[in-house]
Short mmCIF file of C-alpha atoms and ligand atoms in Angstrom, two decimals:
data_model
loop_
_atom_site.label_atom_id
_atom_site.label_comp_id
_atom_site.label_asym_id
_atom_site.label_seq_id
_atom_site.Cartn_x
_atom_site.Cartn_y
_atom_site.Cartn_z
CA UNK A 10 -23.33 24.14 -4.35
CA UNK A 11 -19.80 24.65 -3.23
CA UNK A 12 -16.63 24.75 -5.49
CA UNK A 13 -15.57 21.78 -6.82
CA UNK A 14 -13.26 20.87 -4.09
CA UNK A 15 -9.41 18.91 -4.92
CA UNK A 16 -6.84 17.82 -2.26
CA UNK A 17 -3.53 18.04 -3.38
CA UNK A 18 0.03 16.29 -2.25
CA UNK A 19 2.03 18.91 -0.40
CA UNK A 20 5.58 18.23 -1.05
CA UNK A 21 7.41 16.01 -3.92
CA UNK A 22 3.79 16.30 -6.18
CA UNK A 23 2.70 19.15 -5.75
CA UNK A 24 4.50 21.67 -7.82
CA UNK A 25 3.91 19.22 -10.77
CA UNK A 26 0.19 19.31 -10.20
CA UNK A 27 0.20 23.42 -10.05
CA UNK A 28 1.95 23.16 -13.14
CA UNK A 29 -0.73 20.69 -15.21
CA UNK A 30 -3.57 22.51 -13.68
CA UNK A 31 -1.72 26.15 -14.87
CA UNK A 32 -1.22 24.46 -18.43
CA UNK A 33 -4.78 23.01 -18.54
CA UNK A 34 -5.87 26.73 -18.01
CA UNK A 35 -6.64 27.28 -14.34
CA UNK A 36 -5.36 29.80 -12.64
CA UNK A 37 -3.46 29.07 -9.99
CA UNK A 38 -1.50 32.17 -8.75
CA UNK A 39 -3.61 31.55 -4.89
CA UNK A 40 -1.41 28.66 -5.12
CA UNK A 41 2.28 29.90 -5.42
CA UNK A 42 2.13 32.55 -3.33
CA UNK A 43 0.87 30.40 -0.63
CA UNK A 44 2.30 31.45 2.84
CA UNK A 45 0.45 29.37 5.62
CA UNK A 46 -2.88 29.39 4.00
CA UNK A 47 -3.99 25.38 2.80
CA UNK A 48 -6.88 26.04 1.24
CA UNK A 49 -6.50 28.16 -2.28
CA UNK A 50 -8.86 29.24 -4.79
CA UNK A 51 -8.29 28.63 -8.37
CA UNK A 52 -9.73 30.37 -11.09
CA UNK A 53 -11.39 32.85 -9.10
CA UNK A 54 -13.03 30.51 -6.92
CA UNK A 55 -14.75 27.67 -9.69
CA UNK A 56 -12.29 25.25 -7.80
CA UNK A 57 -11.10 24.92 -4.48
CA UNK A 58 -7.64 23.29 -3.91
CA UNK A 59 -6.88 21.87 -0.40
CA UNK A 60 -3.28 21.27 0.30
CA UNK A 61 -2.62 18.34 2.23
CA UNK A 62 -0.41 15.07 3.68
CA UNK A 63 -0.25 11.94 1.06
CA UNK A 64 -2.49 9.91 2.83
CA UNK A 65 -5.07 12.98 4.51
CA UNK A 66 -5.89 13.53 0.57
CA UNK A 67 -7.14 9.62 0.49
CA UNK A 68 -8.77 10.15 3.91
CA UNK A 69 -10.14 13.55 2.59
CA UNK A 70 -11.37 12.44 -0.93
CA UNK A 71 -12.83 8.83 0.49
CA UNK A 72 -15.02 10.72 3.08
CA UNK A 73 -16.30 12.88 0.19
CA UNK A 74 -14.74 16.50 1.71
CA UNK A 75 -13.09 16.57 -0.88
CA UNK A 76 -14.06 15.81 -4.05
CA UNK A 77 -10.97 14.90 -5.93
CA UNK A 78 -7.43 13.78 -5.31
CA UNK A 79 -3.95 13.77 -6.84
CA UNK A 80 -1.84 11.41 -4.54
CA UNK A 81 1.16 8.81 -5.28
CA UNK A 82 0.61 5.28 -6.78
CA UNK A 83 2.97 4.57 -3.49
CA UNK A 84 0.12 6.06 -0.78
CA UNK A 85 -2.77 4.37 -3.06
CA UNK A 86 -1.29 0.94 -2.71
CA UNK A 87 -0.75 1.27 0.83
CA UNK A 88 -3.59 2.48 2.08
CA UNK A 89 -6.05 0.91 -0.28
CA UNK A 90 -9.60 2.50 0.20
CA UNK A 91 -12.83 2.98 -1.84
CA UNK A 92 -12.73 5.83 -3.85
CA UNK A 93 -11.89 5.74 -8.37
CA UNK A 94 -8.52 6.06 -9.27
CA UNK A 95 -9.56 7.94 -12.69
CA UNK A 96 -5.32 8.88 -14.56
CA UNK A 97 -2.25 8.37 -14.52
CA UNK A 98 -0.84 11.64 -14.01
CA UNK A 99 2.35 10.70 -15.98
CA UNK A 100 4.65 12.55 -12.90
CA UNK A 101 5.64 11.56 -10.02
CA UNK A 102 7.63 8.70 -11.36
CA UNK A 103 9.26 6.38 -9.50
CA UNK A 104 9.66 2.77 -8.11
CA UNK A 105 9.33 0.58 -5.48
CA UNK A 106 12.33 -1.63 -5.08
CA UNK A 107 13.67 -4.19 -2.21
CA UNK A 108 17.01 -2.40 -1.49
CA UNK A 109 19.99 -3.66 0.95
CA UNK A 110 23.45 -3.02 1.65
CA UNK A 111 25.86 -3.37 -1.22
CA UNK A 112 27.71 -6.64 -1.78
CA UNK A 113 25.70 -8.69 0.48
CA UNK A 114 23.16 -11.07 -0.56
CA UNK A 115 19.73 -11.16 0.64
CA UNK A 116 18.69 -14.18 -0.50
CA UNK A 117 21.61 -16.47 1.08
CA UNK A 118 20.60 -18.68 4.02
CA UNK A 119 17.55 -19.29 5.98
CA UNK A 120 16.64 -17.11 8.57
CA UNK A 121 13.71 -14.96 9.02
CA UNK A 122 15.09 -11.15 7.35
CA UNK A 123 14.02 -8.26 9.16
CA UNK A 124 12.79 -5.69 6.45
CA UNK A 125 12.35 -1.74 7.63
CA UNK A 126 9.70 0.08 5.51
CA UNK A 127 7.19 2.96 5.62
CA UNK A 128 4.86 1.02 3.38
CA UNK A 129 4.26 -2.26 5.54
CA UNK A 130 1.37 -3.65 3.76
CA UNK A 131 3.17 -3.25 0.48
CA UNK A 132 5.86 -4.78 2.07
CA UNK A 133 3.72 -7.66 3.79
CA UNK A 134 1.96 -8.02 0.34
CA UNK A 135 5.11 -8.47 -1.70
CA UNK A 136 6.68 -10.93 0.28
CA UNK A 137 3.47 -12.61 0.96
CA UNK A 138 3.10 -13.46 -2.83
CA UNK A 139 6.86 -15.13 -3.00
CA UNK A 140 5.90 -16.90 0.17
CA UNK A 141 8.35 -15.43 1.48
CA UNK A 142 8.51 -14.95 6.04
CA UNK A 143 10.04 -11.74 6.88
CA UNK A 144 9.67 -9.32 9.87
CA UNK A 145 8.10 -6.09 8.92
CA UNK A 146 9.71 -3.35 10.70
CA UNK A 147 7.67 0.33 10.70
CA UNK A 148 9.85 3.31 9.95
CA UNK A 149 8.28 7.23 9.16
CA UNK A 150 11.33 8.45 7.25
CA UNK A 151 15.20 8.00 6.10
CA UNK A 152 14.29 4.79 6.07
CA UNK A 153 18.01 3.78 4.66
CA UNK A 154 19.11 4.32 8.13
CA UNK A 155 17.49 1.11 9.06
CA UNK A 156 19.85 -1.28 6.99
CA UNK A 157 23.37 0.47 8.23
CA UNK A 158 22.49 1.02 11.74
CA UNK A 159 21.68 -2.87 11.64
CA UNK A 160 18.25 -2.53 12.70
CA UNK A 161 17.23 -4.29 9.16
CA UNK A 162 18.60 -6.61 6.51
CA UNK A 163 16.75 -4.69 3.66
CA UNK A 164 14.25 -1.89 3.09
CA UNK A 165 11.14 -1.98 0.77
CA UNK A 166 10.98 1.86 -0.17
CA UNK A 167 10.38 4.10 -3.12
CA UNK A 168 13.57 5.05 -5.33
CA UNK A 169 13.74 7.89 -7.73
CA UNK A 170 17.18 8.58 -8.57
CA UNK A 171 18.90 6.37 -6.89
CA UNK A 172 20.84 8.80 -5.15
CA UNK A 173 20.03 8.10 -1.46
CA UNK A 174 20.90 4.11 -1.75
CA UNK A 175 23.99 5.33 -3.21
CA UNK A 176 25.30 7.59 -1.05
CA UNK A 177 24.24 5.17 1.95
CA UNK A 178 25.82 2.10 0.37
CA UNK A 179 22.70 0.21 -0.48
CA UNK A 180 21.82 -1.05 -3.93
CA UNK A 181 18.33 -2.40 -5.48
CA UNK A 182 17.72 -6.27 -4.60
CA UNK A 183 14.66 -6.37 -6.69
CA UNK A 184 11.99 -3.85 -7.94
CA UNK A 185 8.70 -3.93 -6.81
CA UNK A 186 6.57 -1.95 -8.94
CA UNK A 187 6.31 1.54 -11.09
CA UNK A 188 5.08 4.35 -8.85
CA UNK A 189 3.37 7.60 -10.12
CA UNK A 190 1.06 10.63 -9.35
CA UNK A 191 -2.63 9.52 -9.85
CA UNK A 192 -6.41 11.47 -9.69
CA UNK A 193 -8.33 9.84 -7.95
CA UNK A 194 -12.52 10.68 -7.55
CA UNK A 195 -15.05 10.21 -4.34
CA UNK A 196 -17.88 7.43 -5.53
CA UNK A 197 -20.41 9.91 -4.65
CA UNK A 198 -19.20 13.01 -6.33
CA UNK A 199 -18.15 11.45 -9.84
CA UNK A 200 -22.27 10.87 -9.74
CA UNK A 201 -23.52 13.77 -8.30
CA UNK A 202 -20.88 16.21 -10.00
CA UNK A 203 -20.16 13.93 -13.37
CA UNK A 204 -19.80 16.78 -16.11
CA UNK A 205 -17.35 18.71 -13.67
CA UNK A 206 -15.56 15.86 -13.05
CA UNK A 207 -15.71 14.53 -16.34
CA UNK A 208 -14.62 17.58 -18.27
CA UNK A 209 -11.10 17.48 -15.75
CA UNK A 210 -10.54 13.92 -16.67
CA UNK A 211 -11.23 14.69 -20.18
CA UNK A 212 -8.59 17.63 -20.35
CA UNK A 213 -6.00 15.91 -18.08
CA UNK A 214 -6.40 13.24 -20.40
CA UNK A 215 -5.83 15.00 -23.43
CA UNK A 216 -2.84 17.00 -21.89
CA UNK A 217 -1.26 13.40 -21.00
CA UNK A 218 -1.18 12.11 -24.31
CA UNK A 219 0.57 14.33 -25.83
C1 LIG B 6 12.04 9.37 -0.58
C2 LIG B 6 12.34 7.89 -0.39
C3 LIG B 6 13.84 7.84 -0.47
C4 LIG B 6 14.17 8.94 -1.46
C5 LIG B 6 14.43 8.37 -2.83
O1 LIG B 6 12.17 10.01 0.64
O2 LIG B 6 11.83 7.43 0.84
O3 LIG B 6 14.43 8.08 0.78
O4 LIG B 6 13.02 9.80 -1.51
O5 LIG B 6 14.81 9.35 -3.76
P1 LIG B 6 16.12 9.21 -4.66
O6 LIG B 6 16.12 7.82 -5.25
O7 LIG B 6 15.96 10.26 -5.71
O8 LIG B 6 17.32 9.44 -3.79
P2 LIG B 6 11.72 11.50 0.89
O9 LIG B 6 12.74 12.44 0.37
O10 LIG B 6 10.36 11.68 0.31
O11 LIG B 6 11.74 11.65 2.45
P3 LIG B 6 11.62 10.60 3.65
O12 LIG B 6 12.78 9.66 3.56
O13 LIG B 6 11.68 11.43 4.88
O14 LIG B 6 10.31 9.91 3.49
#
């Protein structure tokens, strides 16, 4: 049987989830001395980590190449899929929040608003539940651009510190939802591999309550 096989959020995540798997015991020196390699053994080869794009690791753990995932709350609700979402990682915390430029007032008047996002079904979804008619515009990144080169009225984004709507002159609207890093298991797997699996949960659980 091969290792036990977990794709992991490059970026933002992922030096949080090297350091809860390195606290739970796992060895995961493969995995900070990583040069181009992006797939890493961890203790000695028991696990295999696969280092990956937010939503490849949903992609990766829904098609059962991988058996396990730690991805954001944020990718989860946006892609949606069929796979367990198993913890709440407890980092990775953040928020979703409507946010538009300061002073104005997004709810004044009646036409359609134009809203720039990189999570348009999140976006879709929110607004769909207040009834609410917006256009849904699709941006990959620096999505605060949108709003003050007037291609938006508002963005629907993810907001840690609050640093970037700052310095851009935007300010939080409304917010969304809590975002944070989750595990999340292929259907298959947490059957055919259940102790293995089980035994992780169990000792990421007990590491997040404390
Ligand atoms: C995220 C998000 C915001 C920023 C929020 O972008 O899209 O732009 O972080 O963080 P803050 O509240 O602490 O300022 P990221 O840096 O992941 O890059 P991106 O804009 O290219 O997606």
């Amino acid at each position: 049987m091969r290792p036990l096989r977990i794709a992991l959020t490059k970026g933002r995540l992922e030096e949080k989830t090297i350091e809860m798997l390195s606290s739970l015991g796992y060895d995961c020196t493969s995995l900070e001395q990583k040069g181009r390699r992006l797939i890493f053994p961890i203790d000695g080869g028991k696990i295999e980590a696969v280092l990956a794009k937010a939503a490849d690791v949903v992609t990766y753990v829904e098609n059962g190449v991988c058996d396990l995932g730690v991805v954001g709350k944020d990718t989860i609700m946006e892609m949606g899929g069929t796979f367990y979402e198993v913890a709440d990682l407890g980092f990775g915390r953040c928020r979703f929040a409507l946010a538009a430029p300061k002073g104005t007032d997004f709810y004044a008047g009646y036409h359609t608003r134009r809203i720039a996002s990189k999570y348009v079904n999140v976006t879709r979804s929110w607004f769909g539940k207040k009834n609410m008619d917006v256009d849904v515009v699709k941006i990959e990144g620096s999505v605060e651009l949108a709003p003050v080169l007037g291609l938006a009225d508002a963005i629907v984004d993810i907001v840690e510190t609050g640093t970037t709507l700052k310095e851009n002159g935007l300010e939080i609207v409304e917010e969304v939802c809590p975002v944070s890093a989750r595990l999340i298991v292929n259907i298959a797997s947490m059957k055919l591999r259940k102790a293995e699996i089980d035994g992780l949960i169990r000792q990421i659980e007990e590491k997040t309550a404390r």
